[in-house]
XYZ file of C-alpha atoms in Angstrom:
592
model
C 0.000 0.000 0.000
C 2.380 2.480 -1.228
C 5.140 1.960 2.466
C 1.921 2.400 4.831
C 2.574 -0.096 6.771
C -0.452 -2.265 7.195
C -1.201 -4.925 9.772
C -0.701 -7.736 7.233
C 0.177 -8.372 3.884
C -2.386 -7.752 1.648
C -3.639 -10.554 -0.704
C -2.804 -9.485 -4.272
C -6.082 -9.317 -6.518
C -4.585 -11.996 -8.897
C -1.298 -13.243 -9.696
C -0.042 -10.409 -12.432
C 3.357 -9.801 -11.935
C 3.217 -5.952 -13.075
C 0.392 -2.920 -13.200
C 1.891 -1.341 -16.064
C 3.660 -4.046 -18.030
C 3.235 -6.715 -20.602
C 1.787 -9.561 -17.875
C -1.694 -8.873 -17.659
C -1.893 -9.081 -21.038
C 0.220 -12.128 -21.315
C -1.428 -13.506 -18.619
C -4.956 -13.145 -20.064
C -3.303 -14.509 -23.426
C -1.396 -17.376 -22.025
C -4.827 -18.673 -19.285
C -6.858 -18.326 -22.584
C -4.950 -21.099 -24.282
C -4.552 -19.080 -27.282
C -2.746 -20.401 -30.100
C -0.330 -18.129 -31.536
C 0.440 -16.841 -34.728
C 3.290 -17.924 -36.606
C 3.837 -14.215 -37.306
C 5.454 -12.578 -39.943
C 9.785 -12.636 -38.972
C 10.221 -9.598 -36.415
C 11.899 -6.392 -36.925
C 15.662 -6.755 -37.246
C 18.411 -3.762 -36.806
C 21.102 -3.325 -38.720
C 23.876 -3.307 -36.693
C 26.000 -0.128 -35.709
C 23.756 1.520 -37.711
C 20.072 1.556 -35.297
C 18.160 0.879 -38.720
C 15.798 -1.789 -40.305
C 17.001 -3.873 -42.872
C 14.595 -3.885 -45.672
C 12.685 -6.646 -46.429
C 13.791 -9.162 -49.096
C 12.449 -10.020 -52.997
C 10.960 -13.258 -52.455
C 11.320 -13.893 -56.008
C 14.346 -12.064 -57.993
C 12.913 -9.980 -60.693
C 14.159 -10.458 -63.901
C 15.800 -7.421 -66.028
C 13.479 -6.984 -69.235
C 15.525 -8.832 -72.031
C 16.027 -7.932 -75.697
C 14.598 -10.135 -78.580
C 17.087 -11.461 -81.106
C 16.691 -10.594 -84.278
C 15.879 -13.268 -87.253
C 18.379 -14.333 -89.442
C 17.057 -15.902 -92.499
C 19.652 -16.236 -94.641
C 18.775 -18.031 -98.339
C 21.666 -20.421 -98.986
C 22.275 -19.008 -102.298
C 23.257 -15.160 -100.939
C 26.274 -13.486 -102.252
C 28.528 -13.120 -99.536
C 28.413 -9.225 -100.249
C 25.005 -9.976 -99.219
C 25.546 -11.392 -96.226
C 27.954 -8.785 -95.276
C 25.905 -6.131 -95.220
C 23.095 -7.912 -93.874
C 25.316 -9.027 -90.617
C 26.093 -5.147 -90.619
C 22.554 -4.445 -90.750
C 21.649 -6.384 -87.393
C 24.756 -5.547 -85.374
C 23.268 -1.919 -86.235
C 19.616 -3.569 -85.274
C 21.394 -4.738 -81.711
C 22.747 -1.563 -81.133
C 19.527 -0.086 -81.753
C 17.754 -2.750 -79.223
C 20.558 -2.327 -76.512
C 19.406 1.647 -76.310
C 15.783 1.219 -76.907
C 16.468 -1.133 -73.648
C 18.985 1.695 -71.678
C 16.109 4.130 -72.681
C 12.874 1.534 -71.216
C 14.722 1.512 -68.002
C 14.939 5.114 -67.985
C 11.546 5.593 -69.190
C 10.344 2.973 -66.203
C 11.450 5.265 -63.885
C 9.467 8.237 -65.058
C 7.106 6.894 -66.633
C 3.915 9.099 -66.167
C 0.322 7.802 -63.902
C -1.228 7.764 -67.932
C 0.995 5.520 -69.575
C 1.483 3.131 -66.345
C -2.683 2.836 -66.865
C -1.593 1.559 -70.975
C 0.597 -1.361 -69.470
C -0.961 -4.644 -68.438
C -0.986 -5.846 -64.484
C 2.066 -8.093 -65.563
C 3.787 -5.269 -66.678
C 3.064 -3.730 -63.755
C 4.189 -6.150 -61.316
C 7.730 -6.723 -63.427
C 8.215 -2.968 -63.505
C 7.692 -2.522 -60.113
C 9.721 -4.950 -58.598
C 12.432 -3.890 -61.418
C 11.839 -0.571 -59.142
C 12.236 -2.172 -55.703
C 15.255 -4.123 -56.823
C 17.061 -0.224 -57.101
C 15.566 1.183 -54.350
C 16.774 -2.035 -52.157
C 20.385 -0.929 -54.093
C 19.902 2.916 -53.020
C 19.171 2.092 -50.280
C 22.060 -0.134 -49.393
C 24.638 2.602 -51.110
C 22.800 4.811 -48.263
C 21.336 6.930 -50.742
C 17.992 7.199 -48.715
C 16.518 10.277 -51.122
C 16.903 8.004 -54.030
C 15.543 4.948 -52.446
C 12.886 6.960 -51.319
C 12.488 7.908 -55.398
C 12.563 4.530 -56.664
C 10.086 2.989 -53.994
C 7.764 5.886 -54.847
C 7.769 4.841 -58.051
C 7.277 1.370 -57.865
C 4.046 1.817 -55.856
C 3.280 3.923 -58.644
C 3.228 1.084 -61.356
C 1.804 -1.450 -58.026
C 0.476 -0.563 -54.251
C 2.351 -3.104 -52.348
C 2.740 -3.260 -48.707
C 6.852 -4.242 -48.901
C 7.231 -0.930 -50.967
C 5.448 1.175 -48.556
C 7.324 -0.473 -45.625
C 10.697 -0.167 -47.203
C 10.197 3.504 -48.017
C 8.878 3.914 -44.228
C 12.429 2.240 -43.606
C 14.283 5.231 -45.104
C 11.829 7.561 -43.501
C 12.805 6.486 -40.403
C 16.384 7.251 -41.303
C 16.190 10.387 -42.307
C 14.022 11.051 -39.204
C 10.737 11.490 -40.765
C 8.645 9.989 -38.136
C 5.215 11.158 -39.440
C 6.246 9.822 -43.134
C 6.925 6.560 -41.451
C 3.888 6.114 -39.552
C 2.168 7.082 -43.145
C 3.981 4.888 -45.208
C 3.361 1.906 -42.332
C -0.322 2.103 -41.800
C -0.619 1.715 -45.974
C 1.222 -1.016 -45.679
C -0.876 -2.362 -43.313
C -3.967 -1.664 -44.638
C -3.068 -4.083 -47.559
C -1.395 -6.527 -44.908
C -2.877 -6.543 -41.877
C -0.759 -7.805 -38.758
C 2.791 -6.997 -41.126
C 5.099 -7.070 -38.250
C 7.903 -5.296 -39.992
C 5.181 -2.257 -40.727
C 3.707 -2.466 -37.375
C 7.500 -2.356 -35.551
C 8.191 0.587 -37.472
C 5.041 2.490 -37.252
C 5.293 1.343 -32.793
C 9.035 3.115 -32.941
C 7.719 6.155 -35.220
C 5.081 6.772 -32.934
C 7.193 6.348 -29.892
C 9.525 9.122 -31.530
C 6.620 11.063 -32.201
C 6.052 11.088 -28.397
C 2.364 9.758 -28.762
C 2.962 6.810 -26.428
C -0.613 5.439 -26.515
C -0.302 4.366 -30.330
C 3.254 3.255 -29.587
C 1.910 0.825 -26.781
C -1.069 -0.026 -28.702
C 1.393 -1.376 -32.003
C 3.660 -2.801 -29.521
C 1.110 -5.236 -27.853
C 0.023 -6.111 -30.747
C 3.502 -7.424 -31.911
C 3.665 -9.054 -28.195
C 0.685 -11.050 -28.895
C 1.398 -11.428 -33.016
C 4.721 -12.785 -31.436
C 2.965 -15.084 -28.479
C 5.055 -12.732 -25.962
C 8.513 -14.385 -27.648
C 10.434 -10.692 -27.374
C 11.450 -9.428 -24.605
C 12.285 -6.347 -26.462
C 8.986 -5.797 -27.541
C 7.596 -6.083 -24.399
C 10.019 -3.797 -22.967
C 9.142 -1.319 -25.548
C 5.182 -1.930 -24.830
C 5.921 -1.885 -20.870
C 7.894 1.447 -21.500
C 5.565 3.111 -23.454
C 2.529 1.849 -20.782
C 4.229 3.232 -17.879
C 4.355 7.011 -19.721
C 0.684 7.061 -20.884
C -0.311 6.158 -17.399
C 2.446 8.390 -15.832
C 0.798 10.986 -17.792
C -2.926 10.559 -17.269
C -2.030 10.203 -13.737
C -0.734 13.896 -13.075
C -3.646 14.899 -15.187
C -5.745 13.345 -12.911
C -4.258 14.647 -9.925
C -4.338 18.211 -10.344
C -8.292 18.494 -10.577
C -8.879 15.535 -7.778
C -10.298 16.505 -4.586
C -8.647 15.083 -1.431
C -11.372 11.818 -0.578
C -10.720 9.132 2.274
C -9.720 5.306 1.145
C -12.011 2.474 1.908
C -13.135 1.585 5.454
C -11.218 -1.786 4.759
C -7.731 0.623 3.959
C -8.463 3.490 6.869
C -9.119 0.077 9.620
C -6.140 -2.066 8.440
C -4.009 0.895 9.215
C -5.598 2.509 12.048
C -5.796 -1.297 13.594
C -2.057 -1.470 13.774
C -1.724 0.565 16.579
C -2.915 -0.346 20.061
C -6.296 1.199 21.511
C -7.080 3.849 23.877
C -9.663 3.979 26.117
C -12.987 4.991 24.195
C -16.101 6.270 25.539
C -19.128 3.673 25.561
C -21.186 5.746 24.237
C -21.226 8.332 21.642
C -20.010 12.048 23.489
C -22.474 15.244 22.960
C -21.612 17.476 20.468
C -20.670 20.419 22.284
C -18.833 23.757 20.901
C -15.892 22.942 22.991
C -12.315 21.336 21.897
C -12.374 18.482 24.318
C -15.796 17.355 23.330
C -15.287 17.331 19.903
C -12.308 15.472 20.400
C -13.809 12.678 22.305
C -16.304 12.832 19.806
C -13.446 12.249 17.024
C -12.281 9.367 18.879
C -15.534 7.974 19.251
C -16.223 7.816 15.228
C -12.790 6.390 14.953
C -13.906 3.107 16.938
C -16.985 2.760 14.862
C -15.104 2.999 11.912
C -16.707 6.500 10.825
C -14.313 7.631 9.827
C -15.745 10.579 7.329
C -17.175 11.928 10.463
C -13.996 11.476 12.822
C -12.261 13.953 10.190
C -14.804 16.487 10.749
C -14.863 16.659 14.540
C -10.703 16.568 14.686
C -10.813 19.448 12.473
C -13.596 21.288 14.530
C -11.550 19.935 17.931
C -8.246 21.957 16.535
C -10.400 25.080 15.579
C -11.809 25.104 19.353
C -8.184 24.826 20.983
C -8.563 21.476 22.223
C -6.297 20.124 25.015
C -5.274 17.099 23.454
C -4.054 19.642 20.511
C -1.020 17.217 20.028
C -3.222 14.381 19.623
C -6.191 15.819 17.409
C -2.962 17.074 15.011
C -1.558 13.470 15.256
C -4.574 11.972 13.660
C -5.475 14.865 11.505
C -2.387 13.884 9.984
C -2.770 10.404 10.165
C -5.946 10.837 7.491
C -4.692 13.676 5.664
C -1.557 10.775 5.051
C -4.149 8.265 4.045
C -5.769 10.419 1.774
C -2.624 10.484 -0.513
C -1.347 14.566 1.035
C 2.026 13.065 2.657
C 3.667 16.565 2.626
C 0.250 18.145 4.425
C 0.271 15.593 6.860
C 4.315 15.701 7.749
C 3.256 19.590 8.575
C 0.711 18.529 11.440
C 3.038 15.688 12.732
C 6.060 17.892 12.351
C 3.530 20.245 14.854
C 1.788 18.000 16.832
C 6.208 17.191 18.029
C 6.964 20.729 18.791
C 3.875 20.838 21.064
C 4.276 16.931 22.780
C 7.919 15.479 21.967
C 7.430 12.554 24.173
C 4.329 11.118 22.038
C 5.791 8.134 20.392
C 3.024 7.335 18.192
C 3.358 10.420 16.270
C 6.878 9.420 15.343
C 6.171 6.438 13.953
C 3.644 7.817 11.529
C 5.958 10.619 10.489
C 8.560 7.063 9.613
C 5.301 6.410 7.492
C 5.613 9.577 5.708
C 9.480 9.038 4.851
C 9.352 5.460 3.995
C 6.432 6.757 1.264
C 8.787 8.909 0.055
C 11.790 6.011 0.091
C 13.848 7.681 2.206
C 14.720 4.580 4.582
C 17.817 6.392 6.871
C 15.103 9.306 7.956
C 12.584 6.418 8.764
C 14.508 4.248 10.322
C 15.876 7.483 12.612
C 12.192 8.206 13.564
C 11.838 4.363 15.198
C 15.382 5.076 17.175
C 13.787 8.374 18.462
C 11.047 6.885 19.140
C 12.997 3.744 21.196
C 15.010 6.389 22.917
C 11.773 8.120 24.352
C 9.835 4.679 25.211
C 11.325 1.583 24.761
C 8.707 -0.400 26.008
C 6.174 0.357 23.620
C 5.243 -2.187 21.404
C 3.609 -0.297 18.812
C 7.490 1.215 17.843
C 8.867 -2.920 17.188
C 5.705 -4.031 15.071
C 5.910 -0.964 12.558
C 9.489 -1.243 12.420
C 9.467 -4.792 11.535
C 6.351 -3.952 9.158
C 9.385 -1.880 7.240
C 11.556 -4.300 7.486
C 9.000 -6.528 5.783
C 7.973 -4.406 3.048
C 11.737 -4.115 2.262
C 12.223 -7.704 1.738
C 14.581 -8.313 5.163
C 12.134 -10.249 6.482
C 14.863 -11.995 9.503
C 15.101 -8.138 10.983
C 11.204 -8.120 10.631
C 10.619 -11.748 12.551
C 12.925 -10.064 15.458
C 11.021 -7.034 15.805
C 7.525 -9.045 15.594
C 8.813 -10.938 18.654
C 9.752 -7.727 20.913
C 6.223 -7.041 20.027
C 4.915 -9.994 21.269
C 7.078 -9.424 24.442
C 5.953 -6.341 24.986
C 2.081 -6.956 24.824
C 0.948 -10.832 24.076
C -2.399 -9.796 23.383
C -2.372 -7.720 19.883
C -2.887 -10.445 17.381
C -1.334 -8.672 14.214
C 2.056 -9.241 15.908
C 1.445 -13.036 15.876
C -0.006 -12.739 12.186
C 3.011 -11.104 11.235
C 5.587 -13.441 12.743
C 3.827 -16.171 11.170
C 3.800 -14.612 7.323
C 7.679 -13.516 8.156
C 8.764 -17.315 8.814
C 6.710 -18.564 5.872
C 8.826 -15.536 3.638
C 11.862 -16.813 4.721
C 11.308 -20.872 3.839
C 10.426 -21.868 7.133
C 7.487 -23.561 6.725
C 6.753 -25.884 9.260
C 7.905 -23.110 11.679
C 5.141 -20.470 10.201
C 2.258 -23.258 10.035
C 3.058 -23.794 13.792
C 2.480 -20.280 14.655
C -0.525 -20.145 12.799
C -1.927 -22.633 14.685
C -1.012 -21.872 17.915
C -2.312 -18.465 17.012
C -5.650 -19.756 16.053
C -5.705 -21.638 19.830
C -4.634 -18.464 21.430
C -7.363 -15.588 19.260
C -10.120 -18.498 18.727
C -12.619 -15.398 17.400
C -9.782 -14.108 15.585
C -11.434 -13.294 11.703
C -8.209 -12.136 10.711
C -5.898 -15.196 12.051
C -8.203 -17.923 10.038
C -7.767 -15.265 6.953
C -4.270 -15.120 6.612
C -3.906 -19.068 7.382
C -6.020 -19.613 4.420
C -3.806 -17.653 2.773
C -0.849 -19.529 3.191
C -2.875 -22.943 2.805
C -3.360 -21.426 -1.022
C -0.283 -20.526 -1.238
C 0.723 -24.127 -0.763
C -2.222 -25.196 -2.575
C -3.965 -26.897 0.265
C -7.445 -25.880 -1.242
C -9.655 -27.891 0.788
C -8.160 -26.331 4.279
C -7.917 -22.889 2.914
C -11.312 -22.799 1.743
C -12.437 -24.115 5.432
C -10.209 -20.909 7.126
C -12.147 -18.260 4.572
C -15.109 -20.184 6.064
C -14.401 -19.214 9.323
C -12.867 -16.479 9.107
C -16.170 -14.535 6.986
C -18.311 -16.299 9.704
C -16.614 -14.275 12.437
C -15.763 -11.185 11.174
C -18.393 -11.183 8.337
C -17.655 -7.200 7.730
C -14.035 -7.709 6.741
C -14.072 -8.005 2.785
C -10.398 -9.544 2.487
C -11.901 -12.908 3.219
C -14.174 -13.103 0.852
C -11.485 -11.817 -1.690
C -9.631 -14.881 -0.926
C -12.160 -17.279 -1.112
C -12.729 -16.110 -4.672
C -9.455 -16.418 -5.662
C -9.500 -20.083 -4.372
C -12.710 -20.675 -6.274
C -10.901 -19.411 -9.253
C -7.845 -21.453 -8.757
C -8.844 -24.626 -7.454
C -12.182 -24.968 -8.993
C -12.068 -22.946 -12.127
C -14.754 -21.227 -11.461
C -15.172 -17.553 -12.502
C -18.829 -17.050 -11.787
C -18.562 -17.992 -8.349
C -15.222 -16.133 -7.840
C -17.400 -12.845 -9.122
C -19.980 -13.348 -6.546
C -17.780 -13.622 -3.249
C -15.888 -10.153 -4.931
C -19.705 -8.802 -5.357
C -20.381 -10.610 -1.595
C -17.165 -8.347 -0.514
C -18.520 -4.795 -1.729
C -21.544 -5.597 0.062
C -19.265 -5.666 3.598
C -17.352 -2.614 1.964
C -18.930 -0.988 -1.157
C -15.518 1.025 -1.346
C -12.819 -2.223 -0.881
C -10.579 -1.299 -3.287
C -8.816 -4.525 -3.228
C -12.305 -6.393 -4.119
C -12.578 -3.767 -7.161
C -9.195 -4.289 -8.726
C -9.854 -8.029 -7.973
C -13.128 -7.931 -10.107
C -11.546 -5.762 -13.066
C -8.819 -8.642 -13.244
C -11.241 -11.771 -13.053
C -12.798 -9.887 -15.726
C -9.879 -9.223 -17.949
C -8.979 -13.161 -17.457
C -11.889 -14.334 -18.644
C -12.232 -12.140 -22.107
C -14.673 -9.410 -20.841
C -12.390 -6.513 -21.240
C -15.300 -4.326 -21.397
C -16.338 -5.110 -17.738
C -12.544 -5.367 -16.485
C -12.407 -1.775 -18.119
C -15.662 -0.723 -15.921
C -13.898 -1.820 -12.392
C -10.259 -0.518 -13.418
C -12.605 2.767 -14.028
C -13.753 2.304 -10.459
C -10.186 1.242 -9.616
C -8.770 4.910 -10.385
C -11.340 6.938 -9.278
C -10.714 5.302 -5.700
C -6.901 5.294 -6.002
C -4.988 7.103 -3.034
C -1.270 8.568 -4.211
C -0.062 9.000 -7.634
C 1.656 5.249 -7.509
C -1.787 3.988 -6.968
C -3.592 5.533 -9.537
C -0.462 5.011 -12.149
C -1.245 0.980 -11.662
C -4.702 1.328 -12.021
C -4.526 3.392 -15.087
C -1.647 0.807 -16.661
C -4.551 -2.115 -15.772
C -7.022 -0.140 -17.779
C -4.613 0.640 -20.524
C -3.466 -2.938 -20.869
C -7.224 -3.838 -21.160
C -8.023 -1.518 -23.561
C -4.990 -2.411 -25.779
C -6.479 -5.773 -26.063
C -10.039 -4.288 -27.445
C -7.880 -2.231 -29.427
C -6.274 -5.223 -31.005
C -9.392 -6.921 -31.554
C -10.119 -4.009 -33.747
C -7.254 -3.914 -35.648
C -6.800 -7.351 -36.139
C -10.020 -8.940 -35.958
C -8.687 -11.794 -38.463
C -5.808 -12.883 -35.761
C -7.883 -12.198 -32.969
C -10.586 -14.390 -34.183
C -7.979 -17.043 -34.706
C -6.051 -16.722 -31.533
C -9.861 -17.635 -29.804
C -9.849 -20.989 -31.366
């Protein structure tokens, strides 16, 4: 979740590899069973030289040859006779031989009108006769010329090798626009031409219009059955900057909005509990009240209504001003406004140095931003003020986790557990930190003396189940999601799972879509059950409704990483209705 550091790891929606690169297409393709196409051969570079070779005569094209003359010659000739008559063809030959000189010249200027005279034979000699000398030109690195003689030759005979070889010297001379011209011609006579559909993906990636460049270069992924890697580079590449793009676009017009219930609890649940009023506080014009009344919304998870009384509880001068700024920060963080919120923890400090908690958050803030030394110096301020509290060791080994050194994670999880027994997540945490590092038996052990020790734990029977998947124990895993729904029933993430298990185990999409569906109805704003839909979707062919969710998906997104995947999800969808459009020939035949 972007370095927040959450009280477990979240399941991902399916296994796709990367938001805003070629798997989720290859994915899709590969789960599909498609067959591939045994595609036209790929783009080749010249090397040293960074340009295409051009695409070789299948058939050489013969040189138009001169007729001999007749030489009927009566037996009974005077040899003066003959003489002059052997003078009178060598003078013929000579005659031929520049009539011949002069056709070739006259081939390559011949006008529209007398092209129309010749027959489509004549045509088709003449204007490979024309490619052969543009291939030449071309090779002598006379790309003007080349350019000439392939101009020509379409002239006499639209072909889609003439139009991609003079794209070729386009692309040379750094005519981008020619060149994605000269490519879509080409492929409107030969649909899925690789060599005109690598060019045209490059021009347009000069060109800087990224969305046609990743369209072209998916298309030569899947033309290619996902075969080159530097074609999916180039489509991965080019994905990244249209949804880098859209993003910011997106950003400057967005109004600040609070993540899902399931997001603002996972993170607000990693930190141990106050004392909260039973019931729900008056709403008096006073600071105090309106902070109690703050805290109060927090534990019923109203949370929309907790931002509006800490705000109101600063404007009225509260006494717990440190406090009210703490979690004022704490959602202005969640909502995605990390250098906002660093202002009211850098405040809510100067007024009460000795409040741990605050610290921690404010490591939040700088592990967002990947700054590991400054977080990692928040935790040892915060050890140096209270080393006792256990909330410092679990977040600290939650970075440790998210950064992959999962043995320094396992030690802090324990202090934790030291510290304060009771606080579940710890356990959790351990357990998922043993099974990262190999040792299985060790993590299934503390899973299950976990579930002995929180029997009405929801969230310990959740993330045994996933671990069960994980090791493809389907018939216990589906038993923990069981549980774990029947005692927390309001926590979507079990659900989630379940429908991934459904999908895995038992193939079976349409139930998968209803536990997802079953999920929104405990949180209509899960964003992990959204994402999860649009991708069960996409791998089942119904781009359209993946498309609808990753909509969803970015118009709930939190930061500007969030909302980048999202948007790379959408546009790998829509690259795939886009090919289907393009190519509805080698789509249909992919499908079979």
């Amino acid at each position: 979740m972007s370095g927040i550091t959450t009280p477990a790891v979240v399941p991902a929606p399916v296994q796709v590899s990367s938001p805003n690169g070629p798997s989720a297409i290859q994915k899709f393709v590969q789960d599909k069973d498609w067959k591939f196409f045994a595609a036209v051969a790929s783009v080749s570079l010249i090397a040293g030289a960074g340009i295409y070779y051009l695409t070789k005569p299948s058939e050489a094209a013969e040189e138009p040859k001169a007729s001999k003359p007749k030489n009927k010659k009566k037996k009974n000739k005077k040899k003066s006779a003959a003489q002059k008559e052997a003078a009178s063809e060598d003078k013929a030959a000579t005659s031929e031989a520049k009539e011949v000189a002069q056709e070739e010249t006259d081939v390559e200027t011949m006008s529209a009108a007398a092209i129309a005279k010749l027959s489509e034979a004549q045509r088709k000699d003449h204007a490979n006769t024309l490619k052969l000398r543009g291939n030449t030109q071309y090779s002598a690195k006379k790309w003007n010329e080349a350019i000439r003689l392939y101009t020509q030759a379409i002239a006499f005979t639209p072909d889609p090798v003439f139009y991609s070889n003079r794209a070729a010297c386009y692309s040379v001379i750094g005519n981008f626009e020619k060149v994605i011209e000269d490519s879509t011609l080409a492929l409107k006579l030969k649909p899925a031409y690789v060599k005109a559909i690598g060019r045209r993906a490059q021009a347009y990636e000069n060109v800087g219009r990224h969305q046609e460049a990743m369209h072209d270069f998916t298309a030569l992924c899947i033309l290619d059955g996902f075969k080159n890697e530097g074609f999916a580079q180039s489509m991965e590449k080019n994905l990244k900057l249209v949804a880098d793009v859209k993003a910011k676009e997106i950003l400057k017009n967005r109004e600040d909005r609070l993540p899902s219930a399931t997001f603002m609890s996972a993170y607000l649940d990693s930190f141990r509990k106050t004392k909260i009023p039973d019931e729900q506080p008056a709403d008096e014009e006073n600071g105090d009240a309106q902070f109690e009344l703050a805290e109060y919304y927090v534990s019923k998870r109203q949370y929309q209504q907790a931002v509006d009384a800490y705000n109101k509880a600063i404007e009225l001068n509260t006494t717990h001003m440190a406090k009210a700024l703490n979690m004022r920060g704490t959602f202005t963080f969640l909502m995605g406004d990390s250098k906002k919120a660093l202002v009211d923890f850098d405040k809510a400090i100067e007024l009460d140095p000795n409040y741990v908690q605050t610290y921690i958050k404010r490591g939040s803030i700088f592990m967002e931003q990947a700054d590991a030394p400054k977080t990692f110096q928040e935790f040892d301020t915060a050890i140096s003020i209270d080393p006792t509290d256990p909330n410092i060791y679990y977040h600290r080994g939650q970075v440790h986790f998210i950064t992959g050194d999962y043995e320094a994670a396992g030690k802090d999880y324990i202090k934790s557990i030291e510290l304060e027994p009771t606080f579940v997540f710890s356990h959790i945490q351990y357990g998922v930190a043993q099974y990262k590092l190999g040792n299985i038996s060790d993590a299934m052990e503390i899973f299950k003396k976990a579930l002995i020790d929180f029997p009405e734990s929801g969230e310990v029977n959740n993330y045994y189940g996933e671990l069960l998947l994980d090791q493809q124990a389907f018939d216990h895993a589906y038993l923990c999601f069981d549980k774990a729904i029947k005692l927390k029933p309001s926590n979507p993430l079990p659900y989630i799972n379940k429908a991934l298990l459904l999908f895995q185990w038992k193939q079976d999409p349409a139930g998968a879509e209803r536990l997802c569906l079953q999920s929104l109805d405990a949180d209509p704003e899960c964003d992990v059950a959204i994402a999860t839909l649009g991708q069960l979707f996409l791998q089942q062919g119904k781009i359209e409704k993946a498309i609808e969710y990753f909509d969803k998906s970015i118009e709930m997104a939190r930061t500007e990483n969030e909302l980048t995947s999202a948007l790379g999800f959408k546009e790998a969808a829509n690259a795939q209705l886009v090919f289907a459009r393009d190519y509805p020939e080698q789509s249909k035949a992919l499908k079979r």
